[in-house]
Phi, psi and omega in degrees: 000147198245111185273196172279344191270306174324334181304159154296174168232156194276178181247121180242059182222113176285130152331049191294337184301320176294326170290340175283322179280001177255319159296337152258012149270324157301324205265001172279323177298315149251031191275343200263329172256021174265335178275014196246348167260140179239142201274160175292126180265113183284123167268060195306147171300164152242159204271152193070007159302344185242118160290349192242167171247153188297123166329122174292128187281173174256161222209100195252124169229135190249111165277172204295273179326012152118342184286168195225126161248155162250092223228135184233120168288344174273354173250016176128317189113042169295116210246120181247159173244149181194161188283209190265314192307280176322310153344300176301268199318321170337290195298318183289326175260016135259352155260022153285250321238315179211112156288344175273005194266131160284173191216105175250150205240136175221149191206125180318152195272022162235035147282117171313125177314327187296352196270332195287316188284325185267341163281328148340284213278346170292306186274349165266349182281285170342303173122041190271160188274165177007101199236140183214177181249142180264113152275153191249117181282158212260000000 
């Protein structure tokens, strides 16, 4: 027979010493590998690095009938109307002039997206740089 003094009785005490010795083994771990990692060194711009200020792009407009102006933002905004052939030559002996003028194509919201694509494919079939679509935010 088993009296009530034979029970265990629980224990309501945690153990701690063992959470403590894995923690000051960490902290020995890293106090020894903190000095042996170098942190990535950040490279800020500096003020007066670009000498030039960014170009007024050249400004391809497709009007609804189909016709293409050419508006160059760096004279004021000055507008020629011309085909594709001119067009070409226009674009090419102004960025001989700044190889840095981008160049964007805008176009009224009733012209078929395929006139926007062939103009597009026209000035890349040419080698012209940095050709982009002009959007109106809404």
């Amino acid at each position: 027979m088993i009296t009530r003094r034979g029970k265990r009785r629980l224990m309501n005490e945690i153990n701690v010493v063992p959470y403590i010795d894995v923690m000051l083994v960490l902290l020995v771990i890293f106090m020894i590998t903190a000095p042996l990692i170098h942190p990535g060194q950040v490279e800020l711009p500096q003020i007066g690095k670009s000498s030039t200020a960014p170009s007024e792009p050249l400004e391809v407009i497709i009007a609804a009938d189909g016709s293409i102006t050419l508006r160059d933002r760096s004279r004021a905004g000055s507008e020629q109307t011309m085909n594709r052939t001119e067009l070409i030559t226009a674009i090419k002996s102004k960025q001989a002039q700044n190889a840095e003028q981008p160049v964007v194509i805008a176009a009224d919201k009733n012209v078929r997206y395929e006139e926007v694509i062939n103009v597009m494919d026209i000035l890349q079939q040419e080698q012209v740089s940095k050709v982009g679509l002009l959007t109106k935010p809404r």
